[in-house]
Every structure is written in C-alpha cells, then in structure tokens.
Tab-separated table of C-alpha atoms and ligand atoms in Angstrom:
chain	number	residue	atom	x	y	z
O	530	UNK	CA	-21.772	3.971	-30.855
O	531	UNK	CA	-23.802	1.208	-32.451
O	532	UNK	CA	-22.359	-1.066	-29.800
O	533	UNK	CA	-24.459	0.510	-27.068
O	534	UNK	CA	-27.294	-1.688	-25.852
O	535	UNK	CA	-30.591	0.219	-26.321
O	536	UNK	CA	-31.381	-0.127	-22.644
O	537	UNK	CA	-27.895	1.102	-21.760
O	538	UNK	CA	-28.804	4.200	-19.835
O	539	UNK	CA	-32.290	3.556	-18.563
O	540	UNK	CA	-32.945	3.411	-14.840
O	541	UNK	CA	-32.752	-0.090	-13.510
O	542	UNK	CA	-35.655	-1.314	-11.394
O	543	UNK	CA	-33.287	-3.184	-9.064
O	544	UNK	CA	-31.659	-0.001	-7.827
O	545	UNK	CA	-28.722	0.140	-10.220
O	546	UNK	CA	-27.333	3.538	-11.111
O	547	UNK	CA	-26.457	4.289	-14.728
O	548	UNK	CA	-22.808	5.286	-14.868
O	549	UNK	CA	-20.664	6.781	-17.622
O	550	UNK	CA	-16.906	6.556	-17.265
O	551	UNK	CA	-14.843	8.970	-19.321
O	552	UNK	CA	-11.566	7.170	-20.020
O	553	UNK	CA	-10.970	3.436	-20.131
O	554	UNK	CA	-7.434	3.506	-18.714
O	555	UNK	CA	-6.418	1.703	-15.545
O	556	UNK	CA	-8.607	3.854	-13.280
O	557	UNK	CA	-11.636	3.834	-15.594
O	558	UNK	CA	-11.589	0.069	-16.085
O	559	UNK	CA	-10.999	-0.507	-12.365
O	560	UNK	CA	-14.024	1.639	-11.556
O	561	UNK	CA	-15.985	-0.296	-14.174
O	562	UNK	CA	-15.172	-3.609	-12.461
O	563	UNK	CA	-15.790	-2.315	-8.936
O	564	UNK	CA	-19.146	-0.742	-9.809
O	565	UNK	CA	-20.246	-3.606	-12.003
O	566	UNK	CA	-19.538	-5.931	-9.058
O	567	UNK	CA	-21.872	-3.786	-6.963
O	568	UNK	CA	-24.533	-4.175	-9.669
O	569	UNK	CA	-24.482	-0.808	-11.444
O	570	UNK	CA	-24.752	-0.293	-15.198
O	571	UNK	CA	-21.528	1.058	-16.637
O	572	UNK	CA	-20.631	2.457	-20.038
O	573	UNK	CA	-16.911	3.089	-20.263
O	574	UNK	CA	-15.532	5.546	-22.767
O	575	UNK	CA	-12.070	5.487	-24.285
O	576	UNK	CA	-10.356	7.137	-27.173
O	577	UNK	CA	-6.812	5.812	-27.310
O	578	UNK	CA	-4.818	2.648	-27.762
O	579	UNK	CA	-3.790	1.034	-24.512
O	580	UNK	CA	-0.192	0.012	-25.150
O	581	UNK	CA	1.393	3.206	-23.881
O	582	UNK	CA	3.629	3.347	-20.848
O	583	UNK	CA	5.565	0.069	-21.137
O	584	UNK	CA	5.433	-1.668	-17.734
O	585	UNK	CA	4.314	-0.776	-14.222
O	586	UNK	CA	4.621	-2.008	-10.670
O	587	UNK	CA	1.556	-3.559	-9.140
O	588	UNK	CA	2.459	-2.877	-5.540
O	589	UNK	CA	0.880	-4.932	-2.707
O	590	UNK	CA	-1.844	-2.354	-1.975
O	591	UNK	CA	-3.030	-2.410	-5.619
O	592	UNK	CA	-2.735	-6.170	-5.873
O	593	UNK	CA	-4.812	-6.652	-2.731
O	594	UNK	CA	-7.754	-5.043	-4.534
O	595	UNK	CA	-7.146	-6.517	-7.975
O	596	UNK	CA	-6.877	-10.063	-6.638
O	597	UNK	CA	-10.276	-9.771	-4.959
O	598	UNK	CA	-11.679	-8.739	-8.354
O	599	UNK	CA	-10.077	-11.813	-9.950
O	600	UNK	CA	-7.241	-9.893	-11.654
O	601	UNK	CA	-4.278	-12.208	-10.978
O	602	UNK	CA	-0.953	-10.940	-12.308
O	603	UNK	CA	0.390	-14.500	-12.595
O	604	UNK	CA	-2.061	-15.148	-15.444
O	605	UNK	CA	-0.681	-12.328	-17.598
O	606	UNK	CA	3.062	-12.560	-17.155
O	607	UNK	CA	3.654	-10.727	-13.871
O	608	UNK	CA	7.152	-11.020	-12.408
O	609	UNK	CA	7.423	-11.159	-8.623
O	610	UNK	CA	9.854	-8.441	-7.564
O	611	UNK	CA	12.512	-10.257	-5.538
O	612	UNK	CA	15.751	-8.291	-5.848
O	613	UNK	CA	16.708	-4.623	-5.675
O	614	UNK	CA	20.058	-3.456	-7.070
O	615	UNK	CA	21.248	0.123	-6.673
O	616	UNK	CA	24.139	1.223	-8.859
O	617	UNK	CA	26.199	4.362	-9.204
O	618	UNK	CA	26.159	6.064	-12.578
O	619	UNK	CA	29.253	4.125	-13.694
O	620	UNK	CA	27.616	0.785	-12.869
O	621	UNK	CA	29.304	0.165	-9.514
O	622	UNK	CA	26.945	-1.745	-7.229
O	623	UNK	CA	26.021	0.279	-4.133
O	624	UNK	CA	23.352	-2.039	-2.768
O	625	UNK	CA	22.133	-5.504	-3.709
O	626	UNK	CA	19.186	-6.617	-1.638
O	627	UNK	CA	17.247	-9.869	-1.728
O	628	UNK	CA	13.643	-8.741	-1.165
O	629	UNK	CA	12.106	-12.196	-0.755
O	630	UNK	CA	12.014	-12.018	3.025
O	631	UNK	CA	11.127	-8.338	3.419
O	632	UNK	CA	8.321	-8.604	0.858
O	633	UNK	CA	6.767	-11.377	2.964
O	634	UNK	CA	5.654	-8.536	5.294
O	635	UNK	CA	3.005	-7.487	2.790
O	636	UNK	CA	-0.212	-9.453	2.534
O	637	UNK	CA	-0.129	-9.410	-1.280
O	638	UNK	CA	2.607	-9.835	-3.903
O	639	UNK	CA	4.596	-7.002	-5.467
O	640	UNK	CA	4.342	-7.570	-9.199
O	641	UNK	CA	5.967	-6.058	-12.271
O	642	UNK	CA	3.614	-6.205	-15.255
O	643	UNK	CA	3.315	-5.090	-18.837
O	644	UNK	CA	0.859	-2.221	-18.812
O	645	UNK	CA	-0.948	-3.410	-21.938
O	646	UNK	CA	-1.397	-6.884	-20.402
O	647	UNK	CA	-2.925	-5.414	-17.251
O	648	UNK	CA	-5.170	-3.211	-19.328
O	649	UNK	CA	-6.345	-6.183	-21.419
O	650	UNK	CA	-7.151	-8.211	-18.305
O	651	UNK	CA	-9.057	-5.348	-16.652
O	652	UNK	CA	-11.076	-4.911	-19.832
O	653	UNK	CA	-11.772	-8.653	-20.100
O	654	UNK	CA	-13.083	-8.797	-16.537
O	655	UNK	CA	-15.106	-5.574	-16.866
O	656	UNK	CA	-16.865	-6.812	-20.008
O	657	UNK	CA	-17.104	-10.580	-19.313
O	658	UNK	CA	-20.594	-11.998	-19.778
O	659	UNK	CA	-20.174	-14.396	-16.868
O	660	UNK	CA	-19.048	-12.005	-14.113
O	661	UNK	CA	-21.216	-10.515	-11.360
O	662	UNK	CA	-23.675	-7.736	-12.213
O	663	UNK	CA	-24.163	-6.241	-15.651
O	664	UNK	CA	-21.269	-6.524	-18.190
O	665	UNK	CA	-19.701	-3.148	-18.928
O	666	UNK	CA	-19.847	-1.683	-22.425
O	667	UNK	CA	-16.539	-0.226	-23.583
O	668	UNK	CA	-16.742	2.111	-26.556
O	669	UNK	CA	-13.287	2.602	-28.087
O	670	UNK	CA	-12.108	5.676	-29.971
O	671	UNK	CA	-14.803	7.866	-28.459
O	672	UNK	CA	-13.538	11.234	-27.284
O	673	UNK	CA	-15.585	13.115	-24.736
O	674	UNK	CA	-15.618	16.865	-25.350
O	675	UNK	CA	-17.425	18.186	-22.308
O	676	UNK	CA	-19.497	17.328	-19.281
O	677	UNK	CA	-22.424	19.147	-17.686
O	678	UNK	CA	-22.113	17.941	-14.049
O	679	UNK	CA	-25.551	19.131	-12.890
O	680	UNK	CA	-27.268	17.105	-15.627
O	681	UNK	CA	-24.930	14.097	-15.694
O	682	UNK	CA	-24.594	14.901	-19.382
O	683	UNK	CA	-21.593	13.984	-21.497
O	684	UNK	CA	-21.083	15.429	-24.993
O	685	UNK	CA	-18.965	13.381	-27.376
O	686	UNK	CA	-16.722	14.774	-30.098
O	687	UNK	CA	-19.438	13.727	-32.550
O	688	UNK	CA	-21.911	16.024	-30.669
O	689	UNK	CA	-23.815	12.984	-29.463
O	690	UNK	CA	-25.057	13.431	-25.894
O	691	UNK	CA	-25.303	10.756	-23.211
O	692	UNK	CA	-26.875	11.063	-19.798
O	693	UNK	CA	-26.336	9.098	-16.603
O	694	UNK	CA	-26.894	9.242	-12.858
O	695	UNK	CA	-23.144	9.442	-12.394
O	696	UNK	CA	-20.245	10.503	-14.618
O	697	UNK	CA	-16.745	9.410	-13.613
O	698	UNK	CA	-13.861	11.464	-15.007
O	699	UNK	CA	-11.092	8.863	-15.347
O	700	UNK	CA	-9.463	10.632	-18.275
O	701	UNK	CA	-5.948	10.871	-16.922
O	702	UNK	CA	-3.524	13.678	-16.222
O	703	UNK	CA	-4.685	15.844	-19.161
O	704	UNK	CA	-8.289	15.446	-18.036
O	705	UNK	CA	-11.035	17.189	-19.983
O	706	UNK	CA	-13.615	16.444	-17.307
O	707	UNK	CA	-11.511	18.204	-14.631
O	708	UNK	CA	-12.298	21.498	-16.385
O	709	UNK	CA	-15.940	21.121	-15.355
O	710	UNK	CA	-14.745	21.300	-11.738
O	711	UNK	CA	-11.689	23.570	-11.738
O	712	UNK	CA	-12.312	25.538	-14.916
O	713	UNK	CA	-8.586	25.673	-15.749
O	714	UNK	CA	-5.522	23.521	-16.374
O	715	UNK	CA	-3.338	23.496	-13.279
O	716	UNK	CA	-0.453	21.191	-14.169
O	717	UNK	CA	3.147	22.197	-13.536
O	718	UNK	CA	6.242	20.971	-15.327
O	719	UNK	CA	8.744	19.605	-12.813
O	720	UNK	CA	11.664	20.145	-15.172
O	721	UNK	CA	12.077	16.374	-15.521
O	722	UNK	CA	10.949	13.958	-18.221
O	723	UNK	CA	11.199	10.199	-18.701
O	724	UNK	CA	12.081	8.044	-21.670
O	725	UNK	CA	10.237	4.736	-21.483
O	726	UNK	CA	10.755	1.630	-23.578
O	727	UNK	CA	10.930	-2.155	-23.409
O	728	UNK	CA	13.298	-4.529	-25.143
O	729	UNK	CA	13.274	-8.325	-25.532
O	730	UNK	CA	15.574	-10.128	-23.096
O	731	UNK	CA	16.770	-12.506	-25.837
O	732	UNK	CA	18.240	-9.560	-27.758
O	733	UNK	CA	20.202	-8.497	-24.676
O	734	UNK	CA	21.407	-12.073	-24.100
O	735	UNK	CA	23.140	-12.123	-27.496
O	736	UNK	CA	25.510	-9.294	-26.622
O	737	UNK	CA	28.495	-10.056	-24.309
O	738	UNK	CA	28.281	-6.513	-22.898
O	739	UNK	CA	24.631	-6.840	-21.884
O	740	UNK	CA	24.164	-10.541	-21.098
O	741	UNK	CA	24.946	-10.227	-17.373
O	742	UNK	CA	22.351	-7.470	-16.870
O	743	UNK	CA	19.836	-9.351	-18.995
O	744	UNK	CA	20.130	-12.460	-16.853
O	745	UNK	CA	18.863	-10.789	-13.688
O	746	UNK	CA	15.324	-12.059	-13.422
O	747	UNK	CA	12.613	-10.529	-11.184
O	748	UNK	CA	15.026	-7.690	-10.426
O	749	UNK	CA	14.610	-3.929	-10.107
O	750	UNK	CA	17.848	-2.067	-10.891
O	751	UNK	CA	18.422	1.649	-10.647
O	752	UNK	CA	21.460	3.643	-11.799
O	753	UNK	CA	21.751	6.990	-10.030
O	754	UNK	CA	23.337	10.086	-11.524
O	755	UNK	CA	23.173	13.488	-9.835
O	756	UNK	CA	20.127	14.790	-11.677
O	757	UNK	CA	19.100	11.721	-13.682
O	758	UNK	CA	18.475	8.054	-13.124
O	759	UNK	CA	17.653	4.906	-15.058
O	760	UNK	CA	15.327	2.212	-13.767
O	761	UNK	CA	15.240	-1.256	-15.325
O	762	UNK	CA	12.992	-4.158	-14.406
O	763	UNK	CA	11.551	-7.295	-15.967
O	764	UNK	CA	8.003	-8.012	-17.029
O	765	UNK	CA	6.138	-10.493	-19.280
O	766	UNK	CA	7.467	-13.596	-17.470
O	767	UNK	CA	10.947	-12.048	-17.668
O	768	UNK	CA	10.803	-11.998	-21.475
O	769	UNK	CA	10.966	-8.189	-21.566
O	770	UNK	CA	13.176	-5.602	-19.900
O	771	UNK	CA	11.416	-2.344	-19.093
O	772	UNK	CA	13.242	0.994	-18.824
O	773	UNK	CA	12.283	4.313	-17.258
O	774	UNK	CA	15.016	6.910	-17.747
O	775	UNK	CA	14.393	10.158	-15.877
O	776	UNK	CA	16.387	13.234	-16.871
O	777	UNK	CA	16.259	17.050	-17.022
O	778	UNK	CA	13.544	17.812	-19.556
O	779	UNK	CA	15.516	20.610	-21.231
O	780	UNK	CA	18.118	18.099	-22.412
O	781	UNK	CA	15.877	16.015	-24.596
O	782	UNK	CA	15.368	18.722	-27.254
O	783	UNK	CA	13.405	15.907	-28.826
O	784	UNK	CA	13.005	16.628	-32.511
O	785	UNK	CA	9.404	16.218	-33.546
O	786	UNK	CA	7.985	16.313	-37.023
O	787	UNK	CA	6.688	19.866	-36.538
O	788	UNK	CA	10.063	21.038	-35.208
O	789	UNK	CA	8.825	21.670	-31.660
O	790	UNK	CA	9.835	19.505	-28.705
O	791	UNK	CA	7.394	16.695	-28.021
O	792	UNK	CA	6.261	17.068	-24.478
O	793	UNK	CA	2.925	15.299	-24.326
O	794	UNK	CA	2.061	11.823	-23.111
O	795	UNK	CA	3.808	9.414	-25.310
O	796	UNK	CA	5.855	11.661	-27.605
O	797	UNK	CA	8.610	9.899	-29.533
O	798	UNK	CA	12.356	9.979	-28.936
O	799	UNK	CA	15.314	8.349	-30.659
O	800	UNK	CA	17.976	5.980	-29.367
O	801	UNK	CA	20.611	8.651	-30.065
O	802	UNK	CA	18.816	11.178	-27.855
O	803	UNK	CA	18.610	8.707	-24.964
O	804	UNK	CA	22.263	7.738	-25.371
O	805	UNK	CA	23.293	11.369	-25.437
O	806	UNK	CA	21.376	12.235	-22.268
O	807	UNK	CA	22.949	9.227	-20.488
O	808	UNK	CA	26.364	9.472	-22.165
O	809	UNK	CA	28.270	9.394	-18.841
O	810	UNK	CA	26.542	6.233	-17.614
O	811	UNK	CA	27.611	2.586	-17.283
O	812	UNK	CA	28.795	1.249	-20.688
O	813	UNK	CA	26.782	-1.959	-20.096
O	814	UNK	CA	23.622	0.091	-19.677
O	815	UNK	CA	24.408	2.119	-22.792
O	816	UNK	CA	24.882	-1.119	-24.726
O	817	UNK	CA	21.358	-2.092	-23.626
O	818	UNK	CA	19.914	1.257	-24.688
O	819	UNK	CA	21.639	0.824	-28.033
O	820	UNK	CA	19.497	-2.238	-28.826
O	821	UNK	CA	16.159	-0.601	-27.922
O	822	UNK	CA	13.656	-0.646	-30.731
O	823	UNK	CA	13.466	3.058	-31.805
O	824	UNK	CA	9.676	3.270	-32.353
O	825	UNK	CA	9.130	1.895	-28.845
O	826	UNK	CA	10.975	4.802	-27.170
O	827	UNK	CA	8.503	7.316	-25.778
O	828	UNK	CA	9.046	10.467	-23.804
O	829	UNK	CA	6.847	11.576	-20.906
O	830	UNK	CA	7.123	14.937	-19.210
O	831	UNK	CA	6.848	14.531	-15.446
O	832	UNK	CA	4.019	16.820	-14.409
O	833	UNK	CA	2.826	17.735	-10.977
O	834	UNK	CA	-0.356	19.319	-9.686
O	835	UNK	CA	-1.157	20.980	-6.370
O	836	UNK	CA	-3.769	18.924	-4.497
O	837	UNK	CA	-7.176	19.562	-5.993
O	838	UNK	CA	-9.570	20.459	-3.188
O	839	UNK	CA	-12.788	19.490	-4.973
O	840	UNK	CA	-12.997	16.187	-6.821
O	841	UNK	CA	-16.697	16.283	-7.566
O	842	UNK	CA	-19.520	18.529	-8.618
O	843	UNK	CA	-23.121	17.374	-8.734
O	844	UNK	CA	-23.080	14.107	-10.715
O	845	UNK	CA	-19.437	14.271	-11.821
O	846	UNK	CA	-16.487	12.848	-9.886
O	847	UNK	CA	-12.797	12.639	-10.784
O	848	UNK	CA	-10.601	9.624	-10.045
O	849	UNK	CA	-6.987	8.608	-10.696
O	850	UNK	CA	-4.637	11.012	-12.440
O	851	UNK	CA	-7.542	13.335	-13.280
O	852	UNK	CA	-7.959	14.012	-9.536
O	853	UNK	CA	-4.459	13.518	-8.116
O	854	UNK	CA	-1.637	12.901	-10.611
O	855	UNK	CA	1.413	11.472	-8.934
O	856	UNK	CA	5.070	11.649	-9.924
O	857	UNK	CA	6.325	8.176	-10.862
O	858	UNK	CA	9.057	7.821	-8.198
O	859	UNK	CA	6.822	5.760	-5.923
O	860	UNK	CA	5.122	3.661	-8.593
O	861	UNK	CA	1.751	4.472	-7.009
O	862	UNK	CA	-0.188	6.411	-9.696
O	863	UNK	CA	-2.076	3.454	-11.112
O	864	UNK	CA	-2.364	1.942	-7.637
O	865	UNK	CA	-4.095	5.081	-6.389
O	866	UNK	CA	-6.518	4.986	-9.326
O	867	UNK	CA	-7.335	1.367	-8.399
O	868	UNK	CA	-7.842	2.329	-4.735
O	869	UNK	CA	-10.173	5.155	-5.842
O	870	UNK	CA	-12.272	2.642	-7.756
O	871	UNK	CA	-12.577	0.391	-4.703
O	872	UNK	CA	-13.525	3.316	-2.488
O	873	UNK	CA	-16.111	4.691	-4.921
O	874	UNK	CA	-17.827	1.304	-5.026
O	875	UNK	CA	-17.960	1.273	-1.210
O	876	UNK	CA	-19.908	4.550	-1.013
O	877	UNK	CA	-22.335	3.584	-3.783
O	878	UNK	CA	-23.954	0.314	-2.720
O	879	UNK	CA	-26.768	-1.012	-4.862
O	880	UNK	CA	-29.965	0.888	-4.098
O	881	UNK	CA	-28.195	4.257	-3.643
O	882	UNK	CA	-30.890	6.781	-4.675
O	883	UNK	CA	-29.755	8.933	-7.653
O	884	UNK	CA	-30.473	12.083	-5.620
O	885	UNK	CA	-27.971	10.906	-3.025
O	886	UNK	CA	-25.092	10.620	-5.538
O	887	UNK	CA	-23.554	14.131	-5.049
O	888	UNK	CA	-23.318	13.633	-1.275
O	889	UNK	CA	-21.729	10.200	-1.700
O	890	UNK	CA	-19.166	11.618	-4.145
O	891	UNK	CA	-18.138	14.218	-1.563
O	892	UNK	CA	-17.849	11.412	0.977
O	893	UNK	CA	-15.610	9.432	-1.388
O	894	UNK	CA	-13.323	12.456	-1.735
O	895	UNK	CA	-13.140	12.793	2.058
O	896	UNK	CA	-12.192	9.122	2.405
O	897	UNK	CA	-9.427	9.364	-0.170
O	898	UNK	CA	-8.058	12.915	-0.057
O	899	UNK	CA	-5.563	12.585	2.826
O	900	UNK	CA	-3.986	9.405	1.499
O	901	UNK	CA	-3.567	10.648	-2.060
O	902	UNK	CA	-2.056	13.965	-0.886
O	903	UNK	CA	0.413	12.071	1.293
O	904	UNK	CA	1.407	9.761	-1.549
O	905	UNK	CA	1.819	12.710	-3.936
O	906	UNK	CA	4.116	14.320	-1.375
O	907	UNK	CA	6.121	11.109	-0.762
O	908	UNK	CA	6.619	10.809	-4.486
O	909	UNK	CA	7.992	14.351	-4.718
O	910	UNK	CA	10.428	13.547	-1.913
O	911	UNK	CA	11.424	10.266	-3.546
O	912	UNK	CA	12.391	12.231	-6.621
O	913	UNK	CA	15.081	13.784	-4.430
O	914	UNK	CA	16.374	10.785	-2.471
O	915	UNK	CA	16.042	7.036	-2.349
O	916	UNK	CA	15.124	6.115	1.195
O	917	UNK	CA	12.107	3.980	0.414
O	918	UNK	CA	11.665	2.435	3.858
O	919	UNK	CA	9.875	5.389	5.418
O	920	UNK	CA	7.141	5.257	2.800
O	921	UNK	CA	6.752	1.581	2.011
O	922	UNK	CA	4.698	0.588	5.012
O	923	UNK	CA	2.257	3.467	4.525
O	924	UNK	CA	1.803	2.594	0.864
O	925	UNK	CA	1.824	-1.168	0.760
O	926	UNK	CA	0.132	-2.188	3.976
O	927	UNK	CA	-3.074	-0.403	3.029
O	928	UNK	CA	-6.385	-2.107	2.206
O	929	UNK	CA	-8.722	0.442	0.573
O	930	UNK	CA	-11.639	-2.022	0.349
O	931	UNK	CA	-11.559	-2.510	4.137
O	932	UNK	CA	-10.767	1.163	4.820
O	933	UNK	CA	-13.636	2.607	2.782
O	934	UNK	CA	-16.060	-0.073	3.990
O	935	UNK	CA	-15.255	0.781	7.634
O	936	UNK	CA	-15.513	4.534	7.027
O	937	UNK	CA	-18.790	4.107	5.151
O	938	UNK	CA	-20.263	1.912	7.910
O	939	UNK	CA	-19.361	4.553	10.495
O	940	UNK	CA	-20.868	7.265	8.302
O	941	UNK	CA	-24.116	5.258	7.978
O	942	UNK	CA	-24.255	4.757	11.753
O	943	UNK	CA	-23.725	8.497	12.299
O	944	UNK	CA	-26.583	9.230	9.870
O	945	UNK	CA	-28.909	6.871	11.729
O	946	UNK	CA	-27.972	8.439	15.075
O	947	UNK	CA	-28.644	11.925	13.704
O	948	UNK	CA	-32.031	10.852	12.329
O	949	UNK	CA	-33.187	9.162	15.578
U	497	FAD	C1	7.208	7.454	-16.327
U	497	FAD	C2	6.016	6.922	-15.573
U	497	FAD	C3	6.109	5.697	-14.873
U	497	FAD	C4	5.011	5.228	-14.136
U	497	FAD	N1	5.109	4.047	-13.456
U	497	FAD	C5	4.092	3.633	-12.670
U	497	FAD	C6	4.178	2.422	-11.900
U	497	FAD	O1	5.181	1.705	-11.936
U	497	FAD	N2	3.119	2.075	-11.115
U	497	FAD	C7	1.985	2.836	-11.031
U	497	FAD	O2	1.065	2.479	-10.264
U	497	FAD	N3	1.857	3.964	-11.781
U	497	FAD	C8	2.875	4.377	-12.585
U	497	FAD	N4	2.761	5.512	-13.314
U	497	FAD	C9	1.522	6.293	-13.216
U	497	FAD	C10	0.371	5.655	-13.931
U	497	FAD	O3	0.714	5.373	-15.257
U	497	FAD	C11	-0.857	6.597	-13.875
U	497	FAD	O4	-0.964	7.134	-12.586
U	497	FAD	C12	-2.118	5.797	-14.182
U	497	FAD	O5	-2.076	5.334	-15.501
U	497	FAD	C13	-3.355	6.659	-13.965
U	497	FAD	O6	-4.475	5.979	-14.418
U	497	FAD	P1	-5.739	6.765	-14.953
U	497	FAD	O7	-6.736	5.730	-15.321
U	497	FAD	O8	-6.100	7.819	-13.994
U	497	FAD	O9	-5.224	7.513	-16.260
U	497	FAD	P2	-4.715	6.900	-17.636
U	497	FAD	O10	-4.140	5.553	-17.429
U	497	FAD	O11	-3.875	7.956	-18.263
U	497	FAD	O12	-6.050	6.701	-18.487
U	497	FAD	C14	-6.780	7.787	-18.994
U	497	FAD	C15	-7.675	7.284	-20.119
U	497	FAD	O13	-8.551	8.327	-20.493
U	497	FAD	C16	-8.643	8.381	-21.905
U	497	FAD	N5	-9.044	9.745	-22.241
U	497	FAD	C17	-8.344	10.888	-22.090
U	497	FAD	N6	-9.068	11.948	-22.491
U	497	FAD	C18	-10.271	11.456	-22.913
U	497	FAD	C19	-11.450	12.067	-23.446
U	497	FAD	N7	-11.554	13.389	-23.626
U	497	FAD	N8	-12.492	11.254	-23.784
U	497	FAD	C20	-12.421	9.913	-23.607
U	497	FAD	N9	-11.321	9.296	-23.094
U	497	FAD	C21	-10.263	10.052	-22.743
U	497	FAD	C22	-7.245	7.989	-22.361
U	497	FAD	O14	-7.296	7.519	-23.679
U	497	FAD	C23	-6.909	6.883	-21.383
U	497	FAD	O15	-7.389	5.649	-21.846
U	497	FAD	C24	3.809	5.982	-14.101
U	497	FAD	C25	3.703	7.181	-14.831
U	497	FAD	C26	4.803	7.651	-15.564
U	497	FAD	C27	4.692	8.957	-16.332
C-alpha cells in the first residue's frame, strides 16, 4: 500500500471522481483506462497473477473500443483470424472456410491474443505517465474483503479501509463485491468444464504426426464430439497454439493435492487426464495434447448465472463477469467487460457530482442489461450447436462507445425537457 500517492483519494477540484476498482483483470483495467481518459482518479486493486486463461479472442466489437484507447493487438502478437476449420471427432474435415472476405464486413479486426499480453498492455496504458488524465495506481496482491456500498468504503484483507466516490466491482465470476448487492452466491455448474493450455508451435513442428496441424497459421479449428469439443487457435504471432477442451465435468476426476476434485478457476490437470477424456478423438490432436507442458494445463468449470437484476447499490457497481458471467462458447466474456467499461465512462463525464453517482450507475445498467442478457443466452445456445451466423452480426457489429454516448445524450435531453 506504500505505492498509493498521498493525494490518491482526495476530491479533485477539477470535477474528477475518486474511483476504486476491485480487480485488475480485463474488465477492471479497461474501466481504469476508460475512466482515466475521462479524467477521473482511479486506484485499481488486484490480488492475483495475470497469466491465467491462456489466449482469448478479441472480437471486432471489443477491438473497436480497445483501438480507440490505443490498445492495438498487432503490437503484442495478435493473430488475425482468417480461417475456420470444423472437424469431426476423428479429424475428418467438415468445413474449411476462408474468413478473409467475410471478416471484412466488420469495422475492426478479429484478433486472437495471449491473455497475459493483453493484460500487460491494458496495465501499461492505464498506468502510463504520458496518457490523458491521471495515471492509474495498480496495487498488486491486495485482496478486498468487503464493500460498504452506501459509504463507498472498501475493506482490504489487511483491515485497511479505503473510501471513494465510486467503487467498481470488477472481481470476476467469483466476485466478493457482488455479495454487497445480492447477498448470496448464485452461480450454477453447467456440468461442463474446460482444460486450457498453450504449447509452442516449434514443438509441434518437430513431430510428423502434428506438423500439418501446427502449420495452420491464423486458424481456428474445432473438433466436435457429441458432448465434448476441442478448440485450437494460434496466438503470439503464431508462435503458440492455444487449446480449450470442453468436456463433461464429472469425467475429469482431477486429482488435487487434497484429494478433492479441483473445480475453481485455474485448477491443475495432467496430460493423462486430458488424453483420457479425449481418448476417442483424432490421433493427430492427441499427439498435440501429448506434448503440452503439464504445469500449463489448467481446468476451468463452466459456470452460469441467471441474469442479475441489480448491478449497483449506492456507490458500488458491478461490471464484467461479476455482473454477467458468460459461457465461453461465444468468446464474448472479456469483450462484454470491455464494453461495460466504455459505457460506464459515457455516463460519468468529468464534472459528474458525487451525489449523482448512484443514479448514473443505474443508468449504466439500463444501457447494458439487454445486450449482456442476450449474449449470455446466445452463448448457452452455442454450447448446444454451432450455427454462429445468427449471432455474429449482433455481437460484432456493435459499437458500445457510440451506443452509450447516444443513449446518454438522449437521457440528458430528457432531463432538460423535464426540468423546463
Ligand atoms: C474456458 C474459457 C474461455 C474463454 N475465452 C474467452 C474468449 O475467447 N474471449 C473472451 O472475450 N472471453 C473469454 N472468456 C471469458 C473471459 O475470460 C472473462 O469473461 C473475462 O476475463 C472477464 O473479465 P473480468 O475482468 O470481469 O474478470 P477477470 O478477468 O476474472 O478478473 C477479475 C480480477 O479480479 C481479481 N479479484 C478477484 N477477487 C478479488 C478480491 N476479493 N480483491 C481484489 N481483487 C480480486 C482477480 O485477481 C482478477 O484479476 C473465456 C472464459 C473461459 C472460462
């Protein structure tokens, strides 16, 4: 905590709000950038390392926001998704589509990036001395224990208390801050889990069984079994192959050191467990799994949550997975956290009076609720089938900066009309 500037949480004479963000993941850091750009004073809290989760898609809707913040995937190894290959469980190709032309429909690129690289870049931009507004302070390894929404008061694990005009709960699917709004945990197991890992392309190029798969650059490949699937795509300038292997959770029986199955974010699994779960799959794929680095294999339970009606209370608001966790079938969870950040910044322009914050947080929820519910629902459906076309346009052709700005302008005009 010594890193905090002494003036960190004082009221700013130029109309800046003091803001505490619980969680410096993708949503928390995005909110930090968006609100810093507006001119607010942000302290971002985090407690974990950032290299979990291997790689993610930065779909056009997320990239449209990130690029306006100066976060350019090309500078940290993004691959441009240009080919989609669908295979049966045995490896037979069912579909092989060149996406170059169809992706030209979207105003922004569809990138595949290493999650840690994205996280590093978001943090660099949030904290840079030379950016707009006030550089954000990120305090690592600081766990928040509870929040008092009416006071804007955050209590750390160390019992230290911090106060702000606004507290943003960006603490992910297992959110602590959500309890201050809902009072209970409301996550449901879907019965599915995912192994995630990356492996170096060069390792796959050395093996005659895996070289052909390894040589497919900028490609998204999926092998479909009846109740399980494996997704593989490149990241890090095609130097890494990323895997997401979704399967019935009961089959992992993942041995953990305490003898109980590991079912939290980022539990460990072994190569043998993955190979056993996918034993009936394409031998070329199994040869790839066989060269995965064991410590890199993590297991994620796929959790769902019924739409949360309230996202805010007094000075506390939830964003990202804390507010609306999304199954991974649509690759939109991080994108929705980024859109939340853009929308929150739109309803909190510089000069927003602190007393006005609760009303603006409710407005933010109204702007975002319908879209996030729809995307959660699409993702559930995508877990059952693979007809992406119906959902793509809704997801990718969306500009949350423009959307929230237009809604906020209309809201301001309505306020003026009511007052006159
Ligand atoms: C298998 C799988 C594949 C996925 N693939 C994609 C994809 O391709 N594209 C995509 O857009 N999304 C994808 N997602 C979803 C995406 O990872 C999440 O939706 C996204 O990370 C949500 O961001 P967030 O900031 O809300 O939460 P997180 O990224 O989880 O960040 C939460 C942060 O809060 C911190 N924290 C937690 N508790 C506390 C506390 N008490 N005090 C302080 N800090 C705390 C954590 O350390 C962490 O840094 C995938 C998810 C899974 C499971």
